[in-house]
Amino acid sequence: MISTLLVANRGEIACRVFRTCRERGIRTVAVHSDADENALHTRVADASVRLPGAAPADTYLRGDLIVKAALAAGADAVHPGYGFLSENAGFARAVQDAGLVWIGPPPDAIEAMASKTRAKRLMGIRPRTEVTEITEADLPVLVKAAAGGGGRGMRVVRRLADLDAELAAARAEAAAAFGDGEVFVEPYVENGRHVEVQILADTHGTVWTLGTRDCSLQRRHQKVIEEAPAPSLADGLERELHALAVRAARAVDYVGAGTVEFLVADGKANFLEMNTRLQVEHPVTEAVFGLDLVAEQIRVAEGHALEAGPPHARGHAIEARLYAEDPSRDWSPQTGRLHRFSVPEPVRLDTGYTDGDTIGVHYDPMLAKVVAHAPTRAEALRKLASALERAAIHGPVTNRALLVRSLRHPEFLAARMDTGFYDRHLPELTEPSPDPHAPLAAALAQAVGRSRFGGWRNLPSQPQTRRYLMGGEEHEARYHHTRQGLEADGVRVVHAAPHLVVLELDGAQRRFEVSRYGDQVYVNTTALTALPRFPDPATQHAPGSLLAPMPGTVVRVADGLTAGTPVKAGDPLLWLEAMKMQHKITAPATGTLSELCVIPGQQVDPGALLAVVTET
C-alpha cells in the first residue's frame, strides 16, 4: 500500500493528483523550481522539495534530482503527471531502481510507444524519417517531433522551400521541451477529426476501453476543447477504434492508464500515437464513466485487479482549456498577476492557480480546465458556455471569449468540427463584438471613480469625460453631476460604492460588481483600462516598430539579417521562445530593416523594441 506519493510535475496536474491522494489518505510531496516556489501545487502538498533553477531542463526534466527528492522526502511512489518526464522510460527505470513504486506503465512499454516513429512501426505503419524523399507532390506535410506531445515540435509545411526552416524550428522546439530533437514527416490531413480512446489495464491481463473522446478543436496542434463521447461516430468505426486501442495496449503488455490517438477522415481511422500516461483531457472520461482515473492508476500500481468490464457510460462531458493567451494576436501567451479567479458551479475546475498568483513565462500558459457534464451534449455545451461567461478572471488576457464563442458556434453545435476549425473561423471568433454591458460599463467605471467624493455643481456645466480601452476599442465616458445624482450617457447611477454599482436605464435597475487594480477596472466580466488624458511620450515608437508581444528569450535571428537588409511583409525576422513554444516575429510591411535591437539569447519584456522596418 502506497503511503506517500511524490508528483514529478507542477501546476494543475500536480494539484489534481494531490486531490485524489488526500481522498485516499496518501501523504503528498511536491517538487518545484525556483519560479514555482510559491505555486499552488507547492502550497497544497504536505511537503515540497526545491529543484534549483527555473528552466525545465534544469528542474522538471532532471530525473536524477526528482528521484533524490522522493527519497529525501520519504516518498514510496512517484506519479509523473503529463508532459516533462511522464513518457521517459529512463526516468521510470530510475524510479523503480530506487525502490519506489512507479505510477505508470512498464518502462519497456513506454520505450516502445514514447517514440511516435517506433509506435507506428509497431502498428504496421512506415513513418517517413528521410526528409530528402519529400517532393512537391507530397505537400502539404506535417513535421512532427518523435517524442513528447502538446503540439510542440510540430509544423505544417505547404511549400517545399519552407521545409528546411520548419525542420530546424521543430527540432529546436522538441529538443527544448523533451530533450529529444528527432522529427519525422507525415501527410497532413486538412479536415480530419482527432479522436482518441482511453484505456486502462491491470497486471492481471484485463484491458478496459473507456469510450472515445473528440479533441478536434486545436490551436497550434494543441487541444483546446475536448468531449466524451466523440459525437456522430458510426458504430462500426467506434468498434474499430476500440479494437485498435486494445491491440496497441496488448502489443506492449501495457499497464495503467493510457490513450491511443487517431485521425479520423473519410470514415477511416488512422493511427497517430499512443500516449503512455494520463491525458490532460481525462476529466471528461471520468465524468462520463463515474471514475477517478488517478485513483485507478494507484490501485493498479498497488497490484489490484480491475473488474471484468468498465462501468456504463452516462451522459456527455465537455472540457475547455482556459489559457492565458490572446487568440487575436497569434495566440501570444500572457503573463502577470491573476488578481481574482473564480468559476461558478456546477462545473468542475482543475487548476494550478488561485487569487493573487502570478502567471510566469517559464511554463505552459494553461490556467485551468473547466468541465461540464450533463445528460445530453446540448445541455453540457450550454452549461459550460454559461459557466465560462460568468467566470471572474481578473488579470492577463485569456481565451475565455474564444471558448464561449466556440461552444456556441453553429458548426460545433452540430458536431461538424474538425482540426481545421480555427483555421476557418478564427477571424470571426476573435473580432470585437458588442458587449451586453458595453453601454453601461464606462458609466460604471466612472461611477466607482467618483463614488467617494462629491462633484455636484449649482450651475450647469459641460460634461466631463474619461477614456477607457474595452475589447481592443477606445470608448469615451461623458458624465454630469446633477441634482438627481450622477448621470453618464443617459444612464442614472442609483448607487455607487467601491465594489457595487446600481444603474438605471429605461426604468430597469441592474447591479454590477466592480473591482479595480490600478488602471484596470472589471465590471462583472467586462474588462476596461482607464486611459491617461494625455499620452506618455516615453511610450511612443517610430512607425514600423516591432514590439515584443510577450516576455521571452530571443532564440534566433533570420540568417543574414542586419540593419539595411531589404525585407518583405510577412518575412520571419526573429523567433521568441516563451512558455515552451517558439513564436515567429515577422516584418509588418515591405521595406528596409532600419534597426535590429536584439541579439540571440537576450531576454525581453512585453513591449520591448525588437526591430524597426521602414516601409518603402
Coordinates of C-alpha atoms in Angstrom, one line a residue:
M1 CA 0.0 0.0 0.0
I2 CA 1.3 3.4 -1.0
S3 CA 1.6 5.8 1.9
T4 CA 3.5 8.8 0.5
L5 CA 3.4 9.9 -3.2
L6 CA 5.6 12.4 -5.0
V7 CA 4.3 14.1 -8.2
A8 CA 7.1 14.7 -10.6
N9 CA 5.3 17.6 -12.1
R10 CA 3.8 21.0 -11.4
G11 CA 0.7 23.2 -11.7
E12 CA -2.7 21.8 -12.5
I13 CA -1.9 18.1 -12.8
A14 CA 0.1 18.1 -9.6
C15 CA -2.9 19.7 -7.7
R16 CA -5.3 17.2 -9.4
V17 CA -3.2 14.1 -8.3
F18 CA -2.8 15.5 -4.8
R19 CA -6.6 15.8 -4.5
T20 CA -7.1 12.1 -5.1
C21 CA -4.2 11.3 -2.7
R22 CA -5.9 13.3 0.1
E23 CA -9.2 11.4 -0.5
R24 CA -7.3 8.1 -0.3
G25 CA -5.3 9.1 2.8
I26 CA -2.0 9.2 1.0
R27 CA 0.6 11.9 2.0
T28 CA 1.9 14.1 -0.8
V29 CA 5.2 15.6 -1.9
A30 CA 5.7 18.4 -4.4
V31 CA 8.8 19.3 -6.3
H32 CA 9.2 22.9 -7.5
S33 CA 11.6 25.1 -9.5
D34 CA 12.6 28.5 -8.1
A35 CA 10.0 30.1 -10.3
D36 CA 7.3 27.8 -8.7
E37 CA 8.5 28.4 -5.1
N38 CA 5.1 29.8 -4.1
A39 CA 3.0 28.0 -6.7
L40 CA -0.3 26.4 -5.7
H41 CA 0.9 22.8 -6.0
T42 CA 3.7 23.5 -3.5
R43 CA 1.2 25.1 -1.1
V44 CA -1.3 22.2 -1.1
A45 CA 1.3 19.4 -0.8
D46 CA 2.2 18.0 2.6
A47 CA 5.9 18.6 1.8
S48 CA 7.9 20.1 -1.1
V49 CA 11.4 19.8 -2.4
R50 CA 13.3 22.5 -4.3
L51 CA 14.7 21.9 -7.8
P52 CA 17.3 24.7 -8.2
G53 CA 16.7 26.8 -11.3
A54 CA 13.8 27.9 -13.5
A55 CA 14.2 26.3 -16.9
P56 CA 12.6 22.9 -17.4
A57 CA 15.9 21.4 -18.5
D58 CA 17.4 22.3 -15.1
T59 CA 14.4 21.3 -13.0
Y60 CA 11.3 19.2 -14.0
L61 CA 13.4 17.3 -16.7
R62 CA 16.1 16.3 -14.2
G63 CA 15.0 12.8 -13.3
D64 CA 18.1 12.3 -11.0
L65 CA 17.1 15.3 -8.9
I66 CA 13.5 14.1 -8.7
V67 CA 14.4 10.6 -7.5
K68 CA 16.7 12.1 -5.0
A69 CA 13.9 14.4 -3.8
A70 CA 11.5 11.4 -3.4
L71 CA 13.9 9.5 -1.3
A72 CA 14.8 12.6 0.8
A73 CA 11.1 13.3 1.5
G74 CA 10.3 9.7 2.4
A75 CA 8.0 9.0 -0.6
D76 CA 7.4 5.4 -1.6
A77 CA 5.8 6.2 -5.0
V78 CA 6.2 8.6 -7.9
H79 CA 3.4 9.9 -10.2
P80 CA 4.7 11.6 -13.4
G81 CA 1.6 13.5 -14.3
Y82 CA 1.7 14.5 -18.0
G83 CA 4.4 16.3 -20.0
F84 CA 8.0 16.6 -18.8
L85 CA 9.3 13.1 -17.8
S86 CA 5.9 11.3 -18.0
E87 CA 6.9 9.3 -21.1
N88 CA 10.6 8.9 -20.3
A89 CA 11.5 5.2 -19.9
G90 CA 14.8 6.0 -18.4
F91 CA 13.1 8.0 -15.6
A92 CA 10.6 5.2 -15.0
R93 CA 13.5 2.8 -14.6
A94 CA 15.4 5.1 -12.3
V95 CA 12.3 5.4 -10.1
Q96 CA 12.0 1.6 -9.9
D97 CA 15.7 1.1 -9.4
A98 CA 15.5 3.4 -6.3
G99 CA 12.9 1.0 -4.8
L100 CA 10.0 3.4 -5.5
V101 CA 6.6 2.5 -7.0
W102 CA 6.1 3.9 -10.5
I103 CA 2.5 5.1 -11.1
G104 CA 2.6 4.3 -14.8
P105 CA 3.2 1.6 -17.4
P106 CA 6.3 -0.6 -17.5
P107 CA 9.4 1.2 -18.9
D108 CA 9.6 -1.2 -21.8
A109 CA 6.0 -0.2 -22.9
I110 CA 6.9 3.5 -22.5
E111 CA 10.0 2.9 -24.6
A112 CA 8.1 1.1 -27.3
M113 CA 5.4 3.8 -27.6
A114 CA 7.1 7.0 -26.5
S115 CA 8.7 7.5 -29.9
K116 CA 6.0 8.1 -32.5
T117 CA 8.2 6.5 -35.2
R118 CA 8.6 3.3 -33.2
A119 CA 4.9 3.2 -32.3
K120 CA 3.9 3.5 -36.0
R121 CA 6.2 0.6 -36.9
L122 CA 4.7 -1.4 -34.1
M123 CA 1.2 -0.8 -35.6
G124 CA 2.5 -1.7 -39.1
I125 CA 3.0 1.8 -40.4
R126 CA 6.2 3.1 -42.0
P127 CA 7.0 6.7 -40.9
R128 CA 9.0 8.9 -43.2
T129 CA 12.2 10.0 -41.4
E130 CA 14.2 10.7 -44.6
V131 CA 13.1 14.2 -45.4
T132 CA 15.1 14.2 -48.6
E133 CA 12.3 12.0 -50.0
I134 CA 9.7 14.8 -49.8
T135 CA 8.6 16.3 -53.1
E136 CA 6.1 18.9 -54.2
A137 CA 3.6 16.1 -54.8
D138 CA 3.7 15.1 -51.1
L139 CA 2.7 18.6 -49.9
P140 CA 1.2 19.6 -47.5
V141 CA 3.1 17.6 -44.9
L142 CA 3.3 17.7 -41.1
V143 CA 6.7 17.8 -39.4
K144 CA 6.3 16.1 -36.1
A145 CA 8.5 15.5 -33.0
A146 CA 9.1 11.8 -32.4
A147 CA 9.0 12.4 -28.6
G148 CA 6.5 14.3 -26.4
G149 CA 3.3 16.0 -27.3
G150 CA 1.2 19.1 -26.7
G151 CA 1.8 20.4 -30.2
R152 CA 5.4 21.2 -29.5
G153 CA 7.8 20.4 -32.3
M154 CA 5.0 20.3 -35.0
R155 CA 5.0 22.4 -38.2
V156 CA 2.7 22.3 -41.3
V157 CA 4.7 22.7 -44.5
R158 CA 2.9 23.8 -47.6
R159 CA 5.9 25.0 -49.7
L160 CA 9.0 22.9 -50.3
A161 CA 11.2 26.0 -49.9
D162 CA 10.0 26.2 -46.2
L163 CA 10.8 22.6 -45.3
D164 CA 14.4 23.1 -44.1
A165 CA 13.5 26.1 -41.9
E166 CA 10.5 24.3 -40.4
L167 CA 12.5 21.2 -39.7
A168 CA 15.1 23.3 -37.8
A169 CA 12.4 25.0 -35.8
A170 CA 10.6 21.8 -35.0
R171 CA 13.9 20.1 -33.9
A172 CA 14.8 23.0 -31.7
E173 CA 11.4 23.2 -30.0
A174 CA 11.3 19.4 -29.5
A175 CA 14.8 19.4 -28.0
A176 CA 13.9 22.2 -25.6
A177 CA 10.7 20.6 -24.5
F178 CA 11.5 16.9 -24.4
G179 CA 15.3 16.7 -24.6
D180 CA 15.0 14.8 -27.9
G181 CA 15.2 16.6 -31.3
E182 CA 14.2 13.7 -33.5
V183 CA 11.4 14.6 -36.0
F184 CA 9.6 12.8 -38.8
V185 CA 7.3 13.8 -41.6
E186 CA 3.8 12.5 -42.4
P187 CA 1.0 13.6 -44.8
Y188 CA -1.1 16.5 -43.4
V189 CA -4.8 15.8 -43.4
E190 CA -6.6 19.1 -43.8
N191 CA -10.1 18.2 -42.4
G192 CA -9.8 15.2 -40.2
R193 CA -11.2 14.7 -36.7
H194 CA -8.9 14.0 -33.8
V195 CA -10.5 11.0 -31.9
E196 CA -8.9 9.0 -29.1
V197 CA -9.7 6.0 -26.9
Q198 CA -8.9 5.9 -23.2
I199 CA -7.6 2.6 -22.0
L200 CA -6.9 1.2 -18.5
A201 CA -5.1 -2.1 -18.0
D202 CA -4.0 -4.0 -14.9
T203 CA -1.2 -6.5 -14.2
H204 CA -3.7 -9.4 -14.5
G205 CA -4.4 -9.2 -18.2
T206 CA -7.5 -7.1 -18.2
V207 CA -7.7 -4.1 -20.6
W208 CA -10.6 -1.7 -20.5
T209 CA -11.6 0.8 -23.3
L210 CA -13.4 3.7 -21.7
G211 CA -15.2 5.1 -24.7
T212 CA -14.0 7.8 -27.1
R213 CA -13.1 11.5 -26.9
D214 CA -13.1 14.1 -29.7
C215 CA -10.3 16.6 -29.4
S216 CA -10.6 18.2 -32.9
L217 CA -10.7 21.9 -31.8
Q218 CA -6.9 22.7 -31.6
R219 CA -4.6 25.6 -32.0
R220 CA -1.0 25.1 -33.0
H221 CA -1.8 21.3 -32.9
Q222 CA -2.6 21.6 -29.2
K223 CA -6.1 20.8 -27.9
V224 CA -8.5 23.5 -26.8
I225 CA -11.9 21.8 -26.4
E226 CA -12.4 18.1 -25.8
E227 CA -15.5 16.0 -25.2
A228 CA -16.7 12.5 -24.4
P229 CA -18.0 10.5 -26.1
A230 CA -16.9 11.6 -29.6
P231 CA -20.2 12.6 -31.3
S232 CA -21.5 11.2 -34.6
L233 CA -19.2 8.2 -34.9
A234 CA -20.6 5.2 -36.8
D235 CA -21.0 2.1 -34.6
G236 CA -18.6 0.2 -36.8
L237 CA -15.9 2.9 -36.7
E238 CA -16.2 3.1 -32.9
R239 CA -15.8 -0.7 -32.6
E240 CA -12.7 -0.5 -34.8
L241 CA -11.2 2.3 -32.7
H242 CA -11.7 0.2 -29.6
A243 CA -10.2 -2.9 -31.2
L244 CA -7.1 -1.0 -32.4
A245 CA -6.6 0.6 -29.0
V246 CA -6.7 -2.9 -27.3
R247 CA -4.3 -4.2 -30.0
A248 CA -1.8 -1.4 -29.2
A249 CA -2.0 -2.0 -25.5
R250 CA -1.5 -5.7 -25.7
A251 CA 1.3 -5.3 -28.2
V252 CA 3.4 -3.8 -25.4
D253 CA 1.9 -5.5 -22.3
Y254 CA 0.5 -2.2 -21.2
V255 CA -0.3 -1.5 -17.6
G256 CA -2.1 1.6 -16.2
A257 CA -3.9 4.5 -17.9
G258 CA -3.1 5.4 -21.5
T259 CA -4.6 6.9 -24.6
V260 CA -4.5 5.8 -28.2
E261 CA -5.0 8.6 -30.7
F262 CA -6.4 8.5 -34.2
L263 CA -7.1 10.9 -37.1
V264 CA -10.5 10.0 -38.5
A265 CA -11.0 11.1 -42.1
D266 CA -13.5 9.8 -44.7
G267 CA -14.8 7.3 -42.2
K268 CA -11.4 5.7 -41.7
A269 CA -9.2 5.5 -38.6
N270 CA -5.6 6.5 -39.0
F271 CA -3.3 5.6 -36.0
L272 CA -1.4 8.6 -34.7
E273 CA 0.3 7.6 -31.5
M274 CA -0.1 6.1 -28.1
N275 CA 0.3 8.3 -25.0
T276 CA 1.7 6.2 -22.2
R277 CA 0.4 8.5 -19.5
L278 CA -2.7 10.3 -18.2
Q279 CA -4.0 12.8 -20.7
V280 CA -4.9 16.4 -20.0
E281 CA -8.5 15.7 -21.1
H282 CA -9.0 12.7 -18.8
P283 CA -11.7 14.5 -16.7
V284 CA -14.3 14.2 -19.5
T285 CA -13.9 10.4 -19.4
E286 CA -14.1 10.4 -15.6
A287 CA -17.3 12.4 -15.7
V288 CA -19.0 10.1 -18.2
F289 CA -17.9 6.8 -16.6
G290 CA -18.1 8.0 -12.9
L291 CA -14.4 7.1 -12.4
D292 CA -11.4 8.6 -10.8
L293 CA -8.6 7.6 -13.2
V294 CA -5.8 8.7 -10.8
A295 CA -7.3 6.5 -8.1
E296 CA -7.4 3.6 -10.6
Q297 CA -3.8 4.3 -11.6
I298 CA -2.8 4.0 -7.9
R299 CA -4.9 0.8 -7.4
V300 CA -3.3 -0.8 -10.4
A301 CA 0.2 0.1 -9.2
E302 CA -0.6 -1.5 -5.9
G303 CA -1.5 -4.7 -7.7
H304 CA -5.3 -4.6 -7.6
A305 CA -7.3 -6.2 -10.4
L306 CA -9.8 -4.4 -12.5
E307 CA -13.4 -5.7 -12.8
A308 CA -14.1 -7.8 -15.8
G309 CA -15.6 -4.8 -17.6
P310 CA -15.8 -1.0 -17.1
P311 CA -18.8 0.8 -15.7
H312 CA -21.5 2.0 -18.1
A313 CA -21.2 5.5 -19.7
R314 CA -23.7 8.1 -18.7
G315 CA -24.3 11.4 -20.4
H316 CA -21.9 13.8 -22.1
A317 CA -19.0 15.8 -20.9
I318 CA -17.1 18.7 -22.4
E319 CA -13.8 20.3 -21.3
A320 CA -12.4 23.7 -22.2
R321 CA -8.8 24.6 -21.6
L322 CA -8.6 28.2 -20.3
Y323 CA -5.3 29.7 -21.4
A324 CA -3.6 33.0 -20.5
E325 CA -3.2 33.9 -24.2
D326 CA -4.5 36.3 -26.8
P327 CA -6.1 34.4 -29.7
S328 CA -6.4 37.6 -31.7
R329 CA -2.6 38.1 -31.6
D330 CA -1.4 34.8 -32.9
W331 CA -2.2 33.1 -29.6
S332 CA 0.5 35.0 -27.9
P333 CA 0.9 33.9 -24.2
Q334 CA 0.2 36.4 -21.5
T335 CA 1.9 36.9 -18.1
G336 CA 1.2 38.8 -15.0
R337 CA -0.8 38.9 -11.7
L338 CA -4.0 36.9 -11.6
H339 CA -5.9 39.1 -9.1
R340 CA -9.1 37.1 -9.0
F341 CA -10.0 33.7 -10.4
S342 CA -13.5 32.2 -9.8
V343 CA -15.6 29.9 -11.9
P344 CA -19.2 29.3 -10.8
E345 CA -20.5 25.9 -10.0
P346 CA -21.8 23.4 -11.0
V347 CA -18.8 22.7 -13.3
R348 CA -15.5 21.0 -12.4
L349 CA -12.4 23.2 -12.2
D350 CA -8.9 21.7 -12.4
T351 CA -6.4 24.4 -11.9
G352 CA -2.9 25.2 -10.6
Y353 CA -3.8 28.9 -9.8
T354 CA -5.8 30.9 -7.3
D355 CA -6.3 34.5 -6.5
G356 CA -3.1 36.6 -6.3
D357 CA -0.9 34.1 -8.1
T358 CA 1.5 35.2 -10.9
I359 CA 1.4 33.7 -14.3
G360 CA 5.1 33.4 -15.3
V361 CA 7.0 33.0 -18.6
H362 CA 8.7 29.6 -18.0
Y363 CA 5.8 27.2 -18.4
D364 CA 2.7 26.4 -20.4
P365 CA 0.1 29.2 -20.2
M366 CA -2.9 27.0 -19.3
L367 CA -4.7 28.4 -16.3
A368 CA -7.3 25.7 -15.8
K369 CA -9.6 23.1 -17.3
V370 CA -13.3 23.7 -16.9
V371 CA -15.5 20.6 -17.3
A372 CA -19.3 20.3 -17.6
H373 CA -21.3 17.0 -17.5
A374 CA -25.0 16.7 -18.4
P375 CA -27.4 14.1 -19.7
T376 CA -27.0 15.4 -23.3
R377 CA -24.4 17.1 -25.4
A378 CA -26.5 20.2 -25.9
E379 CA -27.0 20.6 -22.1
A380 CA -23.3 20.1 -21.4
L381 CA -22.5 22.8 -24.0
R382 CA -24.9 25.2 -22.6
K383 CA -23.7 24.6 -19.0
L384 CA -20.0 25.0 -19.9
A385 CA -20.5 28.2 -22.0
S386 CA -22.6 29.8 -19.3
A387 CA -20.0 29.0 -16.6
L388 CA -17.1 30.4 -18.6
E389 CA -19.1 33.5 -19.5
R390 CA -19.8 34.2 -15.8
A391 CA -16.3 33.4 -14.5
A392 CA -14.4 36.2 -12.8
I393 CA -10.9 36.3 -14.3
H394 CA -9.2 39.5 -13.3
G395 CA -5.6 39.6 -14.7
P396 CA -3.9 38.8 -18.0
V397 CA -5.9 38.4 -21.2
T398 CA -7.3 34.9 -21.6
N399 CA -9.0 32.9 -24.4
R400 CA -12.3 32.8 -22.4
A401 CA -14.3 34.8 -25.1
L402 CA -13.0 32.5 -27.8
L403 CA -14.1 29.4 -25.8
V404 CA -17.6 30.7 -25.2
R405 CA -18.0 31.6 -28.9
S406 CA -16.6 28.3 -30.0
L407 CA -19.0 26.4 -27.8
R408 CA -21.9 28.4 -29.3
H409 CA -20.7 28.2 -32.9
P410 CA -23.3 26.6 -35.3
E411 CA -20.7 24.2 -36.7
F412 CA -19.6 23.0 -33.3
L413 CA -23.2 22.8 -32.0
A414 CA -24.0 20.5 -34.9
A415 CA -20.8 18.4 -34.2
R416 CA -19.4 19.1 -37.7
M417 CA -16.0 20.2 -36.3
D418 CA -12.5 19.1 -37.5
T419 CA -8.9 20.0 -36.9
G420 CA -9.2 22.9 -39.3
F421 CA -12.0 24.6 -37.2
Y422 CA -9.8 27.6 -36.1
D423 CA -8.1 28.0 -39.4
R424 CA -11.6 28.6 -40.9
H425 CA -13.3 30.6 -38.1
L426 CA -10.6 32.4 -36.0
P427 CA -11.3 35.8 -37.5
E428 CA -15.0 35.7 -36.7
L429 CA -14.4 34.2 -33.3
T430 CA -11.9 36.9 -32.3
E431 CA -13.4 40.0 -33.8
P432 CA -14.8 42.6 -31.3
S433 CA -18.4 42.1 -30.7
P434 CA -21.0 44.2 -28.8
D435 CA -20.7 43.5 -25.1
P436 CA -24.1 43.3 -23.4
H437 CA -22.7 45.7 -20.7
A438 CA -20.8 48.0 -23.1
P439 CA -23.4 50.8 -22.9
L440 CA -23.1 50.7 -19.1
A441 CA -19.5 49.7 -18.5
A442 CA -17.9 53.2 -18.9
A443 CA -20.6 54.7 -16.7
L444 CA -20.0 52.1 -14.1
A445 CA -16.2 52.7 -14.1
Q446 CA -16.7 56.4 -13.8
A447 CA -19.4 56.0 -11.1
V448 CA -17.0 54.0 -8.9
G449 CA -14.2 56.5 -9.5
R450 CA -16.5 59.3 -8.3
S451 CA -18.3 57.5 -5.5
R452 CA -16.1 58.6 -2.7
F453 CA -16.3 62.3 -3.2
G454 CA -18.9 64.8 -4.3
G455 CA -19.0 66.6 -7.6
W456 CA -22.3 68.4 -7.8
R457 CA -22.4 71.9 -9.1
N458 CA -25.0 74.6 -8.6
L459 CA -24.7 75.7 -12.2
P460 CA -24.9 73.6 -15.4
S461 CA -21.6 72.6 -16.8
Q462 CA -20.2 70.8 -19.8
P463 CA -20.0 67.1 -19.4
Q464 CA -16.7 65.7 -18.1
T465 CA -15.0 62.9 -20.0
R466 CA -12.8 59.9 -19.4
R467 CA -11.5 57.4 -21.9
Y468 CA -11.3 53.7 -21.5
L469 CA -10.0 50.8 -23.6
M470 CA -12.5 48.0 -23.8
G471 CA -12.3 44.9 -26.0
G472 CA -9.5 46.5 -28.0
E473 CA -11.6 49.6 -28.7
E474 CA -11.5 53.0 -27.2
H475 CA -14.6 54.4 -25.5
E476 CA -15.3 57.8 -24.1
A477 CA -17.5 58.2 -21.0
R478 CA -19.3 61.5 -20.6
Y479 CA -20.9 62.3 -17.2
H480 CA -22.7 65.1 -15.4
H481 CA -23.3 65.7 -11.7
T482 CA -27.0 66.8 -11.4
R483 CA -29.5 67.4 -8.6
Q484 CA -30.6 63.8 -9.1
G485 CA -27.1 62.5 -8.8
L486 CA -24.5 61.3 -11.3
E487 CA -25.6 60.6 -14.9
A488 CA -23.5 59.2 -17.7
D489 CA -24.6 58.8 -21.3
G490 CA -28.2 58.7 -20.2
V491 CA -27.6 56.1 -17.5
R492 CA -28.6 57.1 -14.0
V493 CA -26.4 56.0 -11.1
V494 CA -28.7 54.8 -8.3
H495 CA -25.9 53.6 -6.0
A496 CA -22.2 53.8 -6.2
A497 CA -19.8 52.1 -3.8
P498 CA -16.2 50.9 -4.4
H499 CA -17.3 47.3 -5.2
L500 CA -21.0 47.6 -6.1
V501 CA -22.8 49.9 -8.6
V502 CA -26.5 50.0 -9.3
L503 CA -27.6 51.7 -12.6
E504 CA -30.9 52.5 -14.1
L505 CA -31.5 52.5 -17.8
D506 CA -35.0 52.9 -19.3
G507 CA -36.6 52.3 -15.9
A508 CA -34.8 49.0 -15.2
Q509 CA -32.2 48.7 -12.5
R510 CA -29.1 46.5 -12.7
R511 CA -26.5 45.6 -10.2
F512 CA -22.8 45.2 -11.0
E513 CA -19.8 44.0 -9.2
V514 CA -16.7 46.3 -9.7
S515 CA -13.1 45.6 -9.0
R516 CA -10.1 48.0 -9.5
Y517 CA -6.4 47.1 -9.8
G518 CA -4.5 50.3 -10.7
D519 CA -5.8 51.5 -14.1
Q520 CA -7.6 48.1 -14.7
V521 CA -11.4 48.1 -14.0
Y522 CA -13.5 44.9 -14.1
V523 CA -17.3 45.3 -14.3
N524 CA -18.7 41.8 -13.8
T525 CA -16.8 40.0 -16.6
T526 CA -16.1 43.2 -18.7
A527 CA -12.5 44.5 -18.5
L528 CA -11.7 48.1 -19.0
T529 CA -8.4 50.0 -18.9
A530 CA -8.5 53.6 -17.9
L531 CA -6.5 55.7 -20.4
P532 CA -4.5 58.8 -19.4
R533 CA -5.8 62.2 -20.5
F534 CA -2.5 62.8 -22.4
P535 CA -0.3 60.1 -24.0
D536 CA 3.0 59.3 -22.3
P537 CA 5.8 60.4 -24.7
A538 CA 8.0 57.6 -23.5
T539 CA 5.6 55.0 -24.9
Q540 CA 5.7 56.4 -28.5
H541 CA 7.6 54.5 -31.1
A542 CA 8.5 55.2 -34.7
P543 CA 6.3 53.8 -37.4
G544 CA 7.3 50.2 -38.3
S545 CA 8.5 49.4 -34.8
L546 CA 8.2 45.7 -33.8
L547 CA 7.5 45.3 -30.1
A548 CA 7.7 42.1 -28.1
P549 CA 4.2 40.7 -27.8
M550 CA 5.2 38.7 -24.7
P551 CA 8.2 38.3 -22.3
G552 CA 10.6 35.7 -23.7
T553 CA 14.1 34.9 -25.0
V554 CA 15.3 35.7 -28.5
V555 CA 16.4 32.3 -29.7
R556 CA 17.2 33.0 -33.3
V557 CA 17.5 35.9 -35.8
A558 CA 17.0 35.2 -39.5
D559 CA 20.2 34.4 -41.4
G560 CA 22.0 37.5 -42.8
L561 CA 19.6 39.9 -41.1
T562 CA 21.3 43.3 -40.3
A563 CA 20.4 46.9 -40.5
G564 CA 19.8 47.9 -44.1
T565 CA 18.5 44.4 -45.2
P566 CA 15.5 44.6 -47.5
V567 CA 12.5 42.7 -46.2
K568 CA 9.1 41.7 -47.4
A569 CA 5.8 41.8 -45.4
G570 CA 5.5 38.6 -43.6
D571 CA 9.2 37.6 -43.8
P572 CA 10.3 36.0 -40.5
L573 CA 12.8 38.3 -38.8
L574 CA 13.4 36.6 -35.4
W575 CA 12.0 34.0 -33.0
L576 CA 11.0 34.4 -29.4
E577 CA 10.7 31.5 -27.0
A578 CA 8.1 31.8 -24.3
M579 CA 6.2 29.2 -22.3
K580 CA 8.0 26.3 -24.1
M581 CA 6.8 27.5 -27.6
Q582 CA 8.7 29.4 -30.3
H583 CA 6.9 32.4 -31.7
K584 CA 7.8 33.9 -35.1
I585 CA 8.1 37.7 -35.4
T586 CA 7.6 38.8 -39.0
A587 CA 8.1 42.0 -40.9
P588 CA 4.9 44.2 -40.7
A589 CA 5.5 45.7 -44.2
T590 CA 7.8 45.6 -47.2
G591 CA 10.8 47.8 -46.8
T592 CA 14.2 48.0 -45.2
L593 CA 15.2 46.8 -41.7
S594 CA 16.5 50.1 -40.3
E595 CA 17.2 48.8 -36.8
L596 CA 17.8 45.4 -35.2
C597 CA 17.6 45.9 -31.4
V598 CA 18.2 42.4 -30.0
I599 CA 20.6 39.5 -30.3
P600 CA 20.1 35.7 -29.7
G601 CA 20.0 34.8 -26.1
Q602 CA 18.6 38.2 -25.0
Q603 CA 15.7 38.3 -22.6
V604 CA 13.0 40.8 -23.5
D605 CA 9.9 42.2 -21.7
P606 CA 6.5 42.8 -23.2
G607 CA 6.6 45.9 -25.3
A608 CA 10.4 45.9 -25.7
L609 CA 11.6 47.2 -29.1
L610 CA 12.8 44.3 -31.2
A611 CA 13.3 45.9 -34.6
V612 CA 12.2 48.8 -36.9
V613 CA 11.1 48.3 -40.5
T614 CA 11.0 51.4 -42.7
E615 CA 8.3 50.9 -45.3
T616 CA 9.0 51.6 -48.9

